[in-house]
mmCIF file of C-alpha atoms in Angstrom:
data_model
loop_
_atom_site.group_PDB
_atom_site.id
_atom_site.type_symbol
_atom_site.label_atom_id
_atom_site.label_comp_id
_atom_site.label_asym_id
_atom_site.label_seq_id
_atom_site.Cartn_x
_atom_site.Cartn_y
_atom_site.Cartn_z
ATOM 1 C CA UNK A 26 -10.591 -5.705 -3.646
ATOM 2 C CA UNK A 27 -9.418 -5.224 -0.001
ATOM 3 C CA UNK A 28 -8.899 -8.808 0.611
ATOM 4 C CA UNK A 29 -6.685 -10.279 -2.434
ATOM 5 C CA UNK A 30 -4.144 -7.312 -1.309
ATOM 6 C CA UNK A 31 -4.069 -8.100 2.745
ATOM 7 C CA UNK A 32 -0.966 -10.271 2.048
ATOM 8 C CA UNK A 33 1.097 -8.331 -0.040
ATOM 9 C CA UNK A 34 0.235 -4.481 1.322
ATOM 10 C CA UNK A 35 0.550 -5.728 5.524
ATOM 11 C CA UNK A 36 1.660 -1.995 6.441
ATOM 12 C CA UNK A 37 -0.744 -0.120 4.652
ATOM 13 C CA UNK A 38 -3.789 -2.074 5.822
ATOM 14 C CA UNK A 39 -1.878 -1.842 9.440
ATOM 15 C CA UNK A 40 -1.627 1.864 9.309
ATOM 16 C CA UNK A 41 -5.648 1.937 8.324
ATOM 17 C CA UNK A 42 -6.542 0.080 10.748
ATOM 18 C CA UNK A 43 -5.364 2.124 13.277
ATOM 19 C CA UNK A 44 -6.703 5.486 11.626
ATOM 20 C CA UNK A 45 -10.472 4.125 10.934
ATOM 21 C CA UNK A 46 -9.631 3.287 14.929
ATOM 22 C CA UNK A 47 -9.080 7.124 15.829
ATOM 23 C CA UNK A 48 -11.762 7.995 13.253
ATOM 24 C CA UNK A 49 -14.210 5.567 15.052
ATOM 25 C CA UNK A 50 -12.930 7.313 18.608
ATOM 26 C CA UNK A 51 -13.516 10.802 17.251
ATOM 27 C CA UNK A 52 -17.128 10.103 15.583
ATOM 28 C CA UNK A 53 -18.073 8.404 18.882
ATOM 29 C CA UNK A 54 -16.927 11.883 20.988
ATOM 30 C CA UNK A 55 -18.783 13.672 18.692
ATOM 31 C CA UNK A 56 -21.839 12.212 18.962
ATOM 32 C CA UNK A 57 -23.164 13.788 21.801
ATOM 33 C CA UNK A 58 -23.077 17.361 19.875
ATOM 34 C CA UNK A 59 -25.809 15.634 17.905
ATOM 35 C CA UNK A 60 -29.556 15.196 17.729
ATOM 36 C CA UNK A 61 -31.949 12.835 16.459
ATOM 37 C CA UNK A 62 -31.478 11.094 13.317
ATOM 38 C CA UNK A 63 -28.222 13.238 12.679
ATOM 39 C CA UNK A 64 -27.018 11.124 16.019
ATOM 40 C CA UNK A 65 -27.844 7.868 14.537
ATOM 41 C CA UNK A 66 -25.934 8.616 11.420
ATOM 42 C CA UNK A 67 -22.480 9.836 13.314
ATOM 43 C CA UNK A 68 -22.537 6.510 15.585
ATOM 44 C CA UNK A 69 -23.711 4.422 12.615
ATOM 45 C CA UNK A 70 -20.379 5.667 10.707
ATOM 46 C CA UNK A 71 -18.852 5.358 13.487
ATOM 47 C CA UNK A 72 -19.469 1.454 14.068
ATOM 48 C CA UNK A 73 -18.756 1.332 10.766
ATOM 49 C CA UNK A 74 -15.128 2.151 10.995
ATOM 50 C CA UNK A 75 -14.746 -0.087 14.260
ATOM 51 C CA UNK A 76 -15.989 -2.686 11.838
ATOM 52 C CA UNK A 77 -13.092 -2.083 9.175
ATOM 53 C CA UNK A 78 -10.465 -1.405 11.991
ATOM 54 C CA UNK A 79 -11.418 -4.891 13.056
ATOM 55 C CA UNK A 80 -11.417 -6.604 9.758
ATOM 56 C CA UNK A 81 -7.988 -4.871 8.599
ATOM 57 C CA UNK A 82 -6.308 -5.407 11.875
ATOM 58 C CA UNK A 83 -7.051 -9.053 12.578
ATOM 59 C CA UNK A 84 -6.619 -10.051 8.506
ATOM 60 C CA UNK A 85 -2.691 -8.111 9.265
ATOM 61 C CA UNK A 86 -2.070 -9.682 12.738
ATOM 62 C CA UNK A 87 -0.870 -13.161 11.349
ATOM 63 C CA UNK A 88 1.540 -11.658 8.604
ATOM 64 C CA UNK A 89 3.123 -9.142 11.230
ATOM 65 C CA UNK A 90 3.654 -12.303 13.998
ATOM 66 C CA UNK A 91 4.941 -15.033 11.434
ATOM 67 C CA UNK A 92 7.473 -11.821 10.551
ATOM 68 C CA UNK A 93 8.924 -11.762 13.888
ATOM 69 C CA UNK A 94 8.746 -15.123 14.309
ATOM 70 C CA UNK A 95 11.741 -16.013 12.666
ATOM 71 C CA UNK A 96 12.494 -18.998 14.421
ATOM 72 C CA UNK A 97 8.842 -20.557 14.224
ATOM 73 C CA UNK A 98 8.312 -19.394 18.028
ATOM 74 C CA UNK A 99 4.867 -17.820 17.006
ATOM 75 C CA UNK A 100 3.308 -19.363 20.368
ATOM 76 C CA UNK A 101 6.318 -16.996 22.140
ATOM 77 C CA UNK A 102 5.073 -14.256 20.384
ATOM 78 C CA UNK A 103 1.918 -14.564 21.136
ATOM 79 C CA UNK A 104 1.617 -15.054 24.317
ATOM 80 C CA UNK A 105 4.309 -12.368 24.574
ATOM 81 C CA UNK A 106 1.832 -10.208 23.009
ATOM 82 C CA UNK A 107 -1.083 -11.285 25.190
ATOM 83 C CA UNK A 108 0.937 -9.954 28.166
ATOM 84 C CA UNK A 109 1.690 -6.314 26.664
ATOM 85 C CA UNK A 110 -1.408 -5.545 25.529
ATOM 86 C CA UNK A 111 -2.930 -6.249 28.667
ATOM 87 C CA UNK A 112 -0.227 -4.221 30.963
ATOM 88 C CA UNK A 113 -1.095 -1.525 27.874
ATOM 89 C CA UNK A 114 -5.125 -1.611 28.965
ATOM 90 C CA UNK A 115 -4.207 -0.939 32.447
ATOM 91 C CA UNK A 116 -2.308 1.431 32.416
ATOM 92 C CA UNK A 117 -4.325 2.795 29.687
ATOM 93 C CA UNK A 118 -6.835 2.533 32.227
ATOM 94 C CA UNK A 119 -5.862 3.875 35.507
ATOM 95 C CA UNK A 120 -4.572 7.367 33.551
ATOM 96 C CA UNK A 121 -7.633 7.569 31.942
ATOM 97 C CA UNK A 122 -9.314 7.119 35.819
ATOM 98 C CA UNK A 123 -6.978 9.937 36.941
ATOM 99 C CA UNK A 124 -7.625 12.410 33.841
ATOM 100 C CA UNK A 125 -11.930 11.538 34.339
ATOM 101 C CA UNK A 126 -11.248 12.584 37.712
ATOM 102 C CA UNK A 127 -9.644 15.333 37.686
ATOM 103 C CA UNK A 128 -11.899 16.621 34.363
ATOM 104 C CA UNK A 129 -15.090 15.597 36.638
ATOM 105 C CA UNK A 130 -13.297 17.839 39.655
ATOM 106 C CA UNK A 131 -12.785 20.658 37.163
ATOM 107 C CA UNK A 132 -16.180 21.023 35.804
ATOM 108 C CA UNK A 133 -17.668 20.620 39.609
ATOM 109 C CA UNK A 134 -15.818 23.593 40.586
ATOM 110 C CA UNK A 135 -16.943 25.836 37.850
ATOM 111 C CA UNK A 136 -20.265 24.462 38.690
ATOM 112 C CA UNK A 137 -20.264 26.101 42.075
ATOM 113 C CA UNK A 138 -18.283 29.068 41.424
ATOM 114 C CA UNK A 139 -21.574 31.674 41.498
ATOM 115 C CA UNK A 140 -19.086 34.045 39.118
ATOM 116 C CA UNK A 141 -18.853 31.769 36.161
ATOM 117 C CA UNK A 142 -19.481 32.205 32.442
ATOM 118 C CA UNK A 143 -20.086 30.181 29.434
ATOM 119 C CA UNK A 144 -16.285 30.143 28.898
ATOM 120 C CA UNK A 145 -15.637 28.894 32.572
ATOM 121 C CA UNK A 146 -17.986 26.078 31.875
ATOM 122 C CA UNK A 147 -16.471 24.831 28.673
ATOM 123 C CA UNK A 148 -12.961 24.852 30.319
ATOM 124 C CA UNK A 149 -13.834 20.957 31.060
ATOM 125 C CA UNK A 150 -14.998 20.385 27.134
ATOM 126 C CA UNK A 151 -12.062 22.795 25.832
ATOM 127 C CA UNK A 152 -9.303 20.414 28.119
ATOM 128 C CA UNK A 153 -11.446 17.171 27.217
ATOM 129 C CA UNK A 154 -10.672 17.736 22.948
ATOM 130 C CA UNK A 155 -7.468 18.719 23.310
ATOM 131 C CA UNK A 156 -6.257 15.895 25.318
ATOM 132 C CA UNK A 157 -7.765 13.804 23.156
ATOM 133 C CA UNK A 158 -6.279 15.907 19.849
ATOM 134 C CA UNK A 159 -3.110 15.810 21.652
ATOM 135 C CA UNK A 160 -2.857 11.526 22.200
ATOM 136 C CA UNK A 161 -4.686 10.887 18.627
ATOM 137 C CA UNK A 162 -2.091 13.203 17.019
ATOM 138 C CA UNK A 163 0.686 10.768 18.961
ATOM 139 C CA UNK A 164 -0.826 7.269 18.286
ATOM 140 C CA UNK A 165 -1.152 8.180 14.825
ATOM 141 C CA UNK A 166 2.564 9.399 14.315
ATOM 142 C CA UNK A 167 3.657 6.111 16.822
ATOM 143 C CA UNK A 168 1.463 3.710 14.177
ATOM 144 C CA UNK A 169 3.305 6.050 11.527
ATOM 145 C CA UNK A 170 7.014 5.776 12.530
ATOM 146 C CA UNK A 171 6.624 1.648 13.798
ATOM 147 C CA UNK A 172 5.232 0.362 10.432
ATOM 148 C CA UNK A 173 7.587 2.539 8.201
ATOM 149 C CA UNK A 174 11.162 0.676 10.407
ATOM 150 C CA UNK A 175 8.917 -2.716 9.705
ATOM 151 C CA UNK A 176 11.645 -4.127 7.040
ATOM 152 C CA UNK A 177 9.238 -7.390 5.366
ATOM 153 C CA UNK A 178 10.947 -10.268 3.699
ATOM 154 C CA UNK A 179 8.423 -10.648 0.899
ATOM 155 C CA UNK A 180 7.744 -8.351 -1.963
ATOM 156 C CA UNK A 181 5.157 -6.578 -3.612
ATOM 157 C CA UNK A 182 5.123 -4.260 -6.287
ATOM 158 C CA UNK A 183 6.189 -1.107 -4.893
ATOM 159 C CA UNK A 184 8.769 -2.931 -2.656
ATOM 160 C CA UNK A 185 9.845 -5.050 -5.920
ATOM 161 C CA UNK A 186 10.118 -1.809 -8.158
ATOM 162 C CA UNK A 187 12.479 0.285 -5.110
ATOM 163 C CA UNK A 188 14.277 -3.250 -5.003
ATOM 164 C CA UNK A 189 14.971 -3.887 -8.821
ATOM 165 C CA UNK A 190 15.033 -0.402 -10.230
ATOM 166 C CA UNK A 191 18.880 -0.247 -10.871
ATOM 167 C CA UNK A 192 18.312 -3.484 -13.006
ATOM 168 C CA UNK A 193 15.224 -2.512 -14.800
ATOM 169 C CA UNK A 194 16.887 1.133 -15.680
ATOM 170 C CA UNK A 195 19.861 -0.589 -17.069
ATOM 171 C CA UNK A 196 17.897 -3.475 -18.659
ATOM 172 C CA UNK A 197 15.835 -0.647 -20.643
ATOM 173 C CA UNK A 198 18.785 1.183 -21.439
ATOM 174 C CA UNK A 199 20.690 -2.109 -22.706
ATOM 175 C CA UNK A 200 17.820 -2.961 -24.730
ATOM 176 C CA UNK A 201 17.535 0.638 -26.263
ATOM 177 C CA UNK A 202 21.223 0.346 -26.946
ATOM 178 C CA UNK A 203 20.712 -3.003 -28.951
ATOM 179 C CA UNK A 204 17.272 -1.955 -30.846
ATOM 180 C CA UNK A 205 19.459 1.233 -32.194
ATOM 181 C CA UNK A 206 22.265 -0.541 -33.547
ATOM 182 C CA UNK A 207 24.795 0.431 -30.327
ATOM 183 C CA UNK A 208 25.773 -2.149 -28.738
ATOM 184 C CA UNK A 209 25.155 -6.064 -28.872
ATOM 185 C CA UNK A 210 24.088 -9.179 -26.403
ATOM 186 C CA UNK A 211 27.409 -9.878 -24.860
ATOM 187 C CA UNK A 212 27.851 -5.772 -23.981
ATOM 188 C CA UNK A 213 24.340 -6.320 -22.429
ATOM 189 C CA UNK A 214 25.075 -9.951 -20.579
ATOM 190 C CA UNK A 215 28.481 -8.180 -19.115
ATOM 191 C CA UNK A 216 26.033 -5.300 -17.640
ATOM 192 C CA UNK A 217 23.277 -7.216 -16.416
ATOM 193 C CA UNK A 218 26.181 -9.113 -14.250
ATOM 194 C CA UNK A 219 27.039 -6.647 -12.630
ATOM 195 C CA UNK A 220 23.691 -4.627 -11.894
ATOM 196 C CA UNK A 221 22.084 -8.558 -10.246
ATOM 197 C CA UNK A 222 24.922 -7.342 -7.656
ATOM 198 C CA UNK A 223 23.085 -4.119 -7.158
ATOM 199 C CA UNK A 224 19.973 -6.049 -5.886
ATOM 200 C CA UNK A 225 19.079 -6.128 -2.266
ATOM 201 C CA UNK A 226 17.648 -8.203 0.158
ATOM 202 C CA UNK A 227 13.875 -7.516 0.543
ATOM 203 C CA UNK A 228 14.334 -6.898 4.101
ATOM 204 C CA UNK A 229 16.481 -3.976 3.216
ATOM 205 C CA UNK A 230 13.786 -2.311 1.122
ATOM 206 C CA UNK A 231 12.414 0.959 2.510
ATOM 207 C CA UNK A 232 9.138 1.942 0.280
ATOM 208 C CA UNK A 233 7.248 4.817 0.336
ATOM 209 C CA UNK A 234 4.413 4.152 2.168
ATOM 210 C CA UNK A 235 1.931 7.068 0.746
ATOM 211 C CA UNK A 236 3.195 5.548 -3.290
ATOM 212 C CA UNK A 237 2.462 2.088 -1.829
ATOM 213 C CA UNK A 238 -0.819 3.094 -0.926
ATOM 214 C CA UNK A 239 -1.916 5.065 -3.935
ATOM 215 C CA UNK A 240 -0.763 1.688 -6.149
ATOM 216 C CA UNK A 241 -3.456 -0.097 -4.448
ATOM 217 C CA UNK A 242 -6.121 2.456 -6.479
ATOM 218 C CA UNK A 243 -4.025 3.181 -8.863
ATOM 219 C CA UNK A 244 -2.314 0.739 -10.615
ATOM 220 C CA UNK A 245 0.269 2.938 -13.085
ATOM 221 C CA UNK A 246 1.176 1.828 -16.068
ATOM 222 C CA UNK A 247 1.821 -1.589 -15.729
ATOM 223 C CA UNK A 248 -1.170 -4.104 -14.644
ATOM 224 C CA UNK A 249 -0.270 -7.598 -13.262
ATOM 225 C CA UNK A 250 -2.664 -9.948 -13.720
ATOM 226 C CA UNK A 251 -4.682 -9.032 -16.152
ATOM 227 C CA UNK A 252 -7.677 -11.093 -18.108
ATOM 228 C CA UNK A 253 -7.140 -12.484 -21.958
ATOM 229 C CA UNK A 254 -10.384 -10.508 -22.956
ATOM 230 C CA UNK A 255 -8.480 -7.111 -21.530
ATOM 231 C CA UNK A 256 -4.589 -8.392 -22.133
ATOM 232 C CA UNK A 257 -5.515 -8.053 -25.950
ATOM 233 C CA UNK A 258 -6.256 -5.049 -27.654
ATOM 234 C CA UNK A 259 -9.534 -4.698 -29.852
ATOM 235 C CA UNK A 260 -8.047 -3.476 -33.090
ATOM 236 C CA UNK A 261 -6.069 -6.878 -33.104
ATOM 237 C CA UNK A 262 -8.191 -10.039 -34.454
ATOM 238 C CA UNK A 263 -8.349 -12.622 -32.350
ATOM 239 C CA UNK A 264 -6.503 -15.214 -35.004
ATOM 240 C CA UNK A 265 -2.962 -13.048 -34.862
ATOM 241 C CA UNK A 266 -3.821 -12.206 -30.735
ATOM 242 C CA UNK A 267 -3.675 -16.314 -30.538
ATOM 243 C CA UNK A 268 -0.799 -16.694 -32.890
ATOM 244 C CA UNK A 269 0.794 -14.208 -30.705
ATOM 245 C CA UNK A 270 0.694 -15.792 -27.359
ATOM 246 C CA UNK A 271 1.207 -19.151 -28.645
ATOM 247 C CA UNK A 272 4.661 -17.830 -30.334
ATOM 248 C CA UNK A 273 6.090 -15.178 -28.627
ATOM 249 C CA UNK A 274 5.975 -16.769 -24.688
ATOM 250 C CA UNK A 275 5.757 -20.179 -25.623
ATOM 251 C CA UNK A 276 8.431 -21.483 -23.291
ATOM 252 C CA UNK A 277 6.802 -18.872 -20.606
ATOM 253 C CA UNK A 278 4.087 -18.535 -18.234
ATOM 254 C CA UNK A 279 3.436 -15.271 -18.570
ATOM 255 C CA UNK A 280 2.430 -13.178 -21.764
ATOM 256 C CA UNK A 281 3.358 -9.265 -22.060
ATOM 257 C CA UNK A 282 1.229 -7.265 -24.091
ATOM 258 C CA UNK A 283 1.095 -3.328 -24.788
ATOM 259 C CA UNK A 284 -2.087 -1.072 -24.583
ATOM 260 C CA UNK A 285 -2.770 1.536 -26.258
ATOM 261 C CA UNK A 286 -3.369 4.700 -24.616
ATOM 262 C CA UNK A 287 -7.569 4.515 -23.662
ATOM 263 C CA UNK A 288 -7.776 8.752 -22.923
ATOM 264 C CA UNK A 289 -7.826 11.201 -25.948
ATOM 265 C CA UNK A 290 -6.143 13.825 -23.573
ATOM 266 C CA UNK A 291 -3.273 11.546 -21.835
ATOM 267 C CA UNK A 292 -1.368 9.354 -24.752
ATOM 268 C CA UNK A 293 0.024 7.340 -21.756
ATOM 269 C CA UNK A 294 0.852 3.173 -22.861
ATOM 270 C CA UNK A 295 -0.084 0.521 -20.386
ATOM 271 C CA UNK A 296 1.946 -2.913 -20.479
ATOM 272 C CA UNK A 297 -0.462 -5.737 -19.301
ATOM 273 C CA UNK A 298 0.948 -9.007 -18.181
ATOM 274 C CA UNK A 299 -1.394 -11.981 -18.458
ATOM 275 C CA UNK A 300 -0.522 -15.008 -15.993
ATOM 276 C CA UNK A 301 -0.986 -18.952 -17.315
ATOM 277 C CA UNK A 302 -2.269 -21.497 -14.956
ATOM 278 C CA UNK A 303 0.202 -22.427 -13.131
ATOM 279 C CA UNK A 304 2.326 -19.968 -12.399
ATOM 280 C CA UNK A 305 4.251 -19.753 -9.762
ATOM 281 C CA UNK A 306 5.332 -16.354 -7.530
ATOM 282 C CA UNK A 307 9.017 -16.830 -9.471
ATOM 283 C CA UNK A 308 6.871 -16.347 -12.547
ATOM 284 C CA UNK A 309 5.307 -13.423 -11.334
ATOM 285 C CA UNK A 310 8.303 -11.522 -10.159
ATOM 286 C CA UNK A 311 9.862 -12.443 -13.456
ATOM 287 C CA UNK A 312 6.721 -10.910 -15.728
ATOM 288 C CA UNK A 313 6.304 -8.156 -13.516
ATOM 289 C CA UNK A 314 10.298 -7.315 -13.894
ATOM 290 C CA UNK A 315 9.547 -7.459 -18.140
ATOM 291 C CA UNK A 316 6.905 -5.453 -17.785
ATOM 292 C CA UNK A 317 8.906 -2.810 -16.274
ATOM 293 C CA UNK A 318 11.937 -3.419 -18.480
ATOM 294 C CA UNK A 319 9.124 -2.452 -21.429
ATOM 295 C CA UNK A 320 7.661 0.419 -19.736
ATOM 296 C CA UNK A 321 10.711 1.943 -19.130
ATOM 297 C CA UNK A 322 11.650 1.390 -23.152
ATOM 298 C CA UNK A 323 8.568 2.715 -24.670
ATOM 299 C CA UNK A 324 9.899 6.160 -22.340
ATOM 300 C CA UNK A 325 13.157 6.393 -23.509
ATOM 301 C CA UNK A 326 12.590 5.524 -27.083
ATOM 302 C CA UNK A 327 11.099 8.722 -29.323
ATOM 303 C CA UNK A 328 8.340 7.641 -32.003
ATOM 304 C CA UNK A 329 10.661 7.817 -34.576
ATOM 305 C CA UNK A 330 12.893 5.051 -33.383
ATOM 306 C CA UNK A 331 10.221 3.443 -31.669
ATOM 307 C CA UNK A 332 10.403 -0.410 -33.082
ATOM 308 C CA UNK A 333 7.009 -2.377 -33.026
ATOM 309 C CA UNK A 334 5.407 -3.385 -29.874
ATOM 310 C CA UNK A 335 6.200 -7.167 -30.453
ATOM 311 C CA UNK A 336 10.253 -6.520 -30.904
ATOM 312 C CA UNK A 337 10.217 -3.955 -28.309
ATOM 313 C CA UNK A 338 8.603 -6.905 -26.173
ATOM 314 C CA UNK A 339 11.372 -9.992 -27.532
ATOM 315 C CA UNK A 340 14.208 -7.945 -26.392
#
């Protein structure tokens, strides 16, 4: 799952990376505090999360570079790159050389001091966690704050929806208008001409990163890419589900389909948007954008004025 969403999702996997690294950090400090096969487990979890920090960092690397690299100078950037990480490490180093010592100094001198308690001797441990709560708490906020400002010129679907919501809200309402008798095309064509002015450029899209992230488990309402078997619902035979396809999005590569609600508590619809072979990304954006538009429509219109699913749809 993790893998076909690298490309599109490049500052979520960024920002895990760098938690399963403080997670990995933390499980490794806490080892020690364990015993036997409890030990084994904490630093087997522990190498685990390396393992995904790894994998998620080095699959976002590439996407991050060629995005600064915006004059195909990715060799610059590299080596660029190469240099501050390694002036990072040492001086990374030589404070961490200077806070060993002077935590090794501390502890020696409680060590000596014939007067001292159980609560003189953790002093060291007590400084030890909460310099490392203190510089976990910042790298996390630093990873936080530098890929929220990272402004990507490619979309995905969360990006896509904070891009094009002004036209897919006045799209649905258009299309309301015109299914109730309210208005006609050339009302709508006038509209839609001046919402495409509305639309930004993808590097001026600021997404939520926490909605972003909770798309990538769960999907919503409206599921790109979906299979023929689950594009098509049961109750429709498969001689008017072919008919269908082969009628309604000739001309297209894409087919939109509704879904009945699957719960018996939440009645909540689910447009599904089937690909052809061959389509391109221009395809995609374009099905995803009509799969919106009819979300949006099946929420404003009340049962009662509700048309069918395949009119709803050919508006």
């Amino acid at each position: 799952m993790a893998s076909s969403n690298f490309d599109s999702h490049v500052k979520e996997y960024r920002l895990f990376a760098d938690v399963m690294n403080d997670v990995f950090l933390t499980l490794d400090m806490l080892a020690p505090y364990f015993e036997g096969d409890r030990k084994l487990l904490v630093l087997g979890f522990a190498t685990l999360c390396r393992v995904m920090c790894g994998m998620a960092a080095g699959a976002t690397k590439g996407a991050i570079t060629q995005h600064f690299a915006i004059k195909g100078n990715m060799a610059d950037l590299n080596a660029k790159e190469g240099t501050q990480e390694t002036l990072v490490s040492l001086t990374g180093m030589i404070l961490g050389i200077v806070l060993a010592k002077y935590l090794h100094r501390l502890e020696k001198s409680f060590t000596h001091d014939e007067n001292n308690n159980d609560s003189d001797v953790n002093t060291a441990t007590i400084v030890t966690w909460t310099v490392f709560i203190i510089l976990t708490l910042l790298h996390l906020w630093a990873n936080y704050v530098g890929v929220k400002i990272l402004r990507l010129r490619t979309l995905n679907t969360e990006r896509a929806t904070v891009a094009l919501q002004p036209v897919i809200d006045g799209c649905a309402a258009d299309c309301c208008a015109i299914l109730r008798g309210k208005q006609d095309w050339n009302g709508m064509k006038l509209s839609q001409e001046s919402l495409l002015k509305t639309i930004p450029e993808p590097s001026g899209v600021c997404e939520s990163l926490w909605a972003s992230t909770i798309g990538l488990f769960c999907p919503g309402t409206v599921l790109l890419g979906v299979p023929l078997s689950k594009g098509v619902h049961e109750s429709m035979p498969r001689n008017d589900a072919l008919h269908y396809l082969n009628t309604q999005f000739i001309d297209e590569r894409y087919t939109v389909t509704i879904l009945p609600s699957s719960s018996r508590w939440k009645k909540t619809e689910k447009v599904a948007i089937m690909l052809r072979v061959g389509a391109s990304n221009e395809d995609e954006l374009i099905s995803f954008v009509h799969a919106k538009i009819v979300e949006r429509c099946t929420k404003i219109l009340p049962g009662s004025d509700r048309p069918t699913d395949r009119k709803l749809i050919s508006v």
